[in-house]
PDB file of C-alpha atoms in Angstrom:
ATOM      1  CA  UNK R  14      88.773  94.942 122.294  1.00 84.00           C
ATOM      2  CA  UNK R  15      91.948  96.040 119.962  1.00 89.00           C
ATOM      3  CA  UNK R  16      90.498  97.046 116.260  1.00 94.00           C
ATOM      4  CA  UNK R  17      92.365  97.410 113.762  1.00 96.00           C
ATOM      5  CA  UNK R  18      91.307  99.212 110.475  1.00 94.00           C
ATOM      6  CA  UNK R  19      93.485  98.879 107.335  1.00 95.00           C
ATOM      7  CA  UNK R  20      93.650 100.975 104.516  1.00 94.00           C
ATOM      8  CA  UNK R  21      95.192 101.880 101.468  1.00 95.00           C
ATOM      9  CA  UNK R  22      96.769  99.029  99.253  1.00 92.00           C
ATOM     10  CA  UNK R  23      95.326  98.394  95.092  1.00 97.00           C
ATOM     11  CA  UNK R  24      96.588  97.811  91.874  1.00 97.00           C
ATOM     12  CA  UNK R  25     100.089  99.489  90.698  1.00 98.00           C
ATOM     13  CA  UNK R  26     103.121  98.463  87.849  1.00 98.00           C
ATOM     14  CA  UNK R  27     106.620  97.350  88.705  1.00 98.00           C
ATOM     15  CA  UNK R  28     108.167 100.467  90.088  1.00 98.00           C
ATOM     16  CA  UNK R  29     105.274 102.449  91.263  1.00 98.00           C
ATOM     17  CA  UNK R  30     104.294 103.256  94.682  1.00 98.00           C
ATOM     18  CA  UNK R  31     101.132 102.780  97.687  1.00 98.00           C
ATOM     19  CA  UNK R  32     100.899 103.978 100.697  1.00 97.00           C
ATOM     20  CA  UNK R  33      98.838 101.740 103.423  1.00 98.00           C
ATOM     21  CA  UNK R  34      97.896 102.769 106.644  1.00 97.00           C
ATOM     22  CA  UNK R  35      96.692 101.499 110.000  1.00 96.00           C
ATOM     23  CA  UNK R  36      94.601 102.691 112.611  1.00 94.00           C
ATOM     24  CA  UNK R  37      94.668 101.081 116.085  1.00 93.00           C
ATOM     25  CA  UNK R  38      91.894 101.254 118.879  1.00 91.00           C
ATOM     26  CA  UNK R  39      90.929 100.041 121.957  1.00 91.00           C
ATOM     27  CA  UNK R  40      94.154  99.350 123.643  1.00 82.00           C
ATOM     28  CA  UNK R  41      95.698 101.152 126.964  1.00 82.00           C
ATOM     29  CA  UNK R  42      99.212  99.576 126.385  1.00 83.00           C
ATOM     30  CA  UNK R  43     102.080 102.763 127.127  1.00 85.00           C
ATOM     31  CA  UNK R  44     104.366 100.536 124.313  1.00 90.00           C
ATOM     32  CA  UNK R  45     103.462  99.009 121.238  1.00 91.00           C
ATOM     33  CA  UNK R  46     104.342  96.679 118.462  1.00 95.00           C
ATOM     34  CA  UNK R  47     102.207  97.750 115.440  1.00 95.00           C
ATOM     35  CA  UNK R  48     103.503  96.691 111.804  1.00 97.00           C
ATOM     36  CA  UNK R  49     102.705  95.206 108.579  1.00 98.00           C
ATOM     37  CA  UNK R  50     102.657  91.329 107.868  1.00 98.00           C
ATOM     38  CA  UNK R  51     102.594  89.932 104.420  1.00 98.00           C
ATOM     39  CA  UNK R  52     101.680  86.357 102.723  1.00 98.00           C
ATOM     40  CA  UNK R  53     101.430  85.546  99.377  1.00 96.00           C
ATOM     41  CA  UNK R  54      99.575  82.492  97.825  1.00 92.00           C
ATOM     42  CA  UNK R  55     101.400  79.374  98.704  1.00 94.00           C
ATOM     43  CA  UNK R  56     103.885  80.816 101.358  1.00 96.00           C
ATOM     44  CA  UNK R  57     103.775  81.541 105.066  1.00 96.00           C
ATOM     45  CA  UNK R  58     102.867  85.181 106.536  1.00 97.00           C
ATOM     46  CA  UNK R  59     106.035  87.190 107.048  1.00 97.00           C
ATOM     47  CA  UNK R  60     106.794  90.243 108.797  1.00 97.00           C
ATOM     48  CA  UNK R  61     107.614  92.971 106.006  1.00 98.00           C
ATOM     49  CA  UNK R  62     107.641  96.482 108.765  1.00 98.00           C
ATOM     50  CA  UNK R  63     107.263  97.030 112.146  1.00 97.00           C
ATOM     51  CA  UNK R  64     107.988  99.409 114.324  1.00 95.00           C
ATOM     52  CA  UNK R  65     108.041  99.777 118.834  1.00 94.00           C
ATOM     53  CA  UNK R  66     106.873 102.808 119.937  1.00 90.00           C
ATOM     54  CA  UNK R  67     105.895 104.291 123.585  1.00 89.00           C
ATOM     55  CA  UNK R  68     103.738 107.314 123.235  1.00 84.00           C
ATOM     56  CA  UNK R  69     104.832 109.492 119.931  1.00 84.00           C
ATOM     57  CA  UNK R  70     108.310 108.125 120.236  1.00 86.00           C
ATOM     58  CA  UNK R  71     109.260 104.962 117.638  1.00 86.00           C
ATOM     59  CA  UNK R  72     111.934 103.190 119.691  1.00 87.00           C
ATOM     60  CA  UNK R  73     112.628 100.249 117.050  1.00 92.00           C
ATOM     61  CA  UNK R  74     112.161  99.784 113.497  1.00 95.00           C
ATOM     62  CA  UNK R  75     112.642  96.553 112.052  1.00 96.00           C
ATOM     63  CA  UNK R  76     112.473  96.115 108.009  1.00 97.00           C
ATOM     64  CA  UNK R  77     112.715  92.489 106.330  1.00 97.00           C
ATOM     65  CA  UNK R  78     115.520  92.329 103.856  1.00 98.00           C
ATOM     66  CA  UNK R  79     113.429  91.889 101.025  1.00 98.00           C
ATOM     67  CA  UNK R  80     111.999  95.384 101.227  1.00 98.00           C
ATOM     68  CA  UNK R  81     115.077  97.920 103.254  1.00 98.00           C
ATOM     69  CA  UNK R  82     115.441 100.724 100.977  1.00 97.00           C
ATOM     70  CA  UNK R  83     112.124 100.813  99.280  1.00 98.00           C
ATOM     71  CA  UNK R  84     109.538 100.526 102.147  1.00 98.00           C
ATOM     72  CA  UNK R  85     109.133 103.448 104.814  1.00 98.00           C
ATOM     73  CA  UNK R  86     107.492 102.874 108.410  1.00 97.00           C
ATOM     74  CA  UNK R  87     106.371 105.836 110.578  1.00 95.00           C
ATOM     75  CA  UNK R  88     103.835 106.688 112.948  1.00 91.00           C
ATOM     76  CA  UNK R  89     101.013 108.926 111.691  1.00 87.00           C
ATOM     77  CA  UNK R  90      99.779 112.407 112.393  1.00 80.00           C
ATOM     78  CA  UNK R  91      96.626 110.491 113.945  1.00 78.00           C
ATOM     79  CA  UNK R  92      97.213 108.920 117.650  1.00 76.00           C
ATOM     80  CA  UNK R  93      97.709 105.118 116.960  1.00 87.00           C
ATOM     81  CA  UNK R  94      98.516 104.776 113.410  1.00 92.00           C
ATOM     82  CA  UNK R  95     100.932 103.389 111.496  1.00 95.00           C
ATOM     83  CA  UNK R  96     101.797 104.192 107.850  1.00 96.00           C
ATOM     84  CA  UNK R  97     103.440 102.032 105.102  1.00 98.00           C
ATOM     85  CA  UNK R  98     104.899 103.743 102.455  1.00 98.00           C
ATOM     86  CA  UNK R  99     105.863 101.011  99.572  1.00 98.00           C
ATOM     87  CA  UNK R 100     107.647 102.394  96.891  1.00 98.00           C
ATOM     88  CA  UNK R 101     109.913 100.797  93.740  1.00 98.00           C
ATOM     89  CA  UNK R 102     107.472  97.969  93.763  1.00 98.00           C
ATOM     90  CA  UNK R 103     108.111  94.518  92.681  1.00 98.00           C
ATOM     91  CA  UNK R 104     105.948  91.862  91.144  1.00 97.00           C
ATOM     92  CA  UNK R 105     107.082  89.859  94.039  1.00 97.00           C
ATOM     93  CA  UNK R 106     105.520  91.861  96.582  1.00 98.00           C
ATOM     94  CA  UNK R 107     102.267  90.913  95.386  1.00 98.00           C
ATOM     95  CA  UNK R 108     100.771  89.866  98.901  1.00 98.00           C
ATOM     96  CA  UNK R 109      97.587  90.218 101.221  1.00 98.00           C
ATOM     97  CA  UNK R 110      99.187  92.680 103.742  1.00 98.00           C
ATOM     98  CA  UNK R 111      98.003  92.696 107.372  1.00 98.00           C
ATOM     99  CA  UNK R 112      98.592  94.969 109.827  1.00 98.00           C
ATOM    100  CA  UNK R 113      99.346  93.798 113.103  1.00 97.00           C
ATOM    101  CA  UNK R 114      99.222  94.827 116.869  1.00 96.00           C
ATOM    102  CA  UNK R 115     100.090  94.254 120.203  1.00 93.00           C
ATOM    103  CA  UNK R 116     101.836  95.194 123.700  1.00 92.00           C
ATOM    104  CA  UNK R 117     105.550  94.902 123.589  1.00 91.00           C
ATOM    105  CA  UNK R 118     106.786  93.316 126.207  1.00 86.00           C
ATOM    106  CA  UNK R 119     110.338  95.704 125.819  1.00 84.00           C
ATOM    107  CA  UNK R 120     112.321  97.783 123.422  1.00 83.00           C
ATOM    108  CA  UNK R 121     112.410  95.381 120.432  1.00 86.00           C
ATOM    109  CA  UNK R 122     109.105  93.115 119.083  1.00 92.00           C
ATOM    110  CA  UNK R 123     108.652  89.468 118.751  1.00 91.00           C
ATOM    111  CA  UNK R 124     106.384  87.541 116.888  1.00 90.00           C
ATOM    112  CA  UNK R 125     104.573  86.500 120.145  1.00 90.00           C
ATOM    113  CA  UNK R 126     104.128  90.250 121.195  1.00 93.00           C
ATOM    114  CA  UNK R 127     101.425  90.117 117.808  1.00 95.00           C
ATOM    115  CA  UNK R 128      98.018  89.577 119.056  1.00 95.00           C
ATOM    116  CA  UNK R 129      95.630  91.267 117.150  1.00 96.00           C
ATOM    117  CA  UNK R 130      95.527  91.483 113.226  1.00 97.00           C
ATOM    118  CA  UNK R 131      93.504  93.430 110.600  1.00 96.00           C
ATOM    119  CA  UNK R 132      91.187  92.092 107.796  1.00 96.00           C
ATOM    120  CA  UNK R 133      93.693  92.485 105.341  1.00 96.00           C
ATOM    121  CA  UNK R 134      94.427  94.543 101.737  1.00 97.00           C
ATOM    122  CA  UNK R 135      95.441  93.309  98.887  1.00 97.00           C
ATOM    123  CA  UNK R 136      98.760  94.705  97.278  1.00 98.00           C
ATOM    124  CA  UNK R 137      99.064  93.922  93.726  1.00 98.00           C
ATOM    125  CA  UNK R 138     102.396  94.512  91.329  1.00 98.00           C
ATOM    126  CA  UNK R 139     101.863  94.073  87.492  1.00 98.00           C
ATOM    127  CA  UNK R 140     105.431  93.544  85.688  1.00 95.00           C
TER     128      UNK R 140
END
């Protein structure tokens, strides 16, 4: 069984910065889709970061548009995690983020390839 344990997130002012992080077990997949979701109240669950990696090499990075320039992705020092540096924070990313796992199916990640998910941490943004 995949687990994935979340953590990081909290309170910060417009402009500031948090760092969440991800740690994956319980999976034998070689490649992997492991990222951070996002949903506000009233609105969907979006992607915000992912990445596809194979081993200690990140393949693919995808970033939504809302958040290229101000949000890093990498793979930790740790086998199987995935940070999320957030910085020059917006009230508008105010979200629950989840992180997000699951074998890629080839160099790039769909939705579909998303099959496990994390509790969730709350990301707040005070203008």
């Amino acid at each position: 069984q995949v687990q994935l344990v979340e953590s990081g997130g909290g309170s910060v002012q417009a402009g500031g910065s948090l760092r969440l992080s991800c740690a994956a077990s319980g999976y034998t997949y070689s490649r992997i889709c492991m990222g951070w979701f996002r949903q506000a109240p009233g609105k969907e669950r979006a992607p915000v970061a992912y990445i596809n990696s194979e081993g200690s090499r990140t393949d693919y990075k995808y970033f939504a548009d809302s958040v290229k320039g101000r949000f890093t992705i990498s793979q930790g020092n740790a086998k199987n995690t995935v940070n999320l540096l957030m910085s020059s924070l917006k009230p508008e990313d105010t979200a629950m983020y989840y992180c997000a796992a699951g074998q890629a199916r080839d160099g790039v990640c769909y939705r579909s390839d998303f099959d496990y998910w994390g509790q969730g941490t709350q990301v707040t943004v005070s203008s």
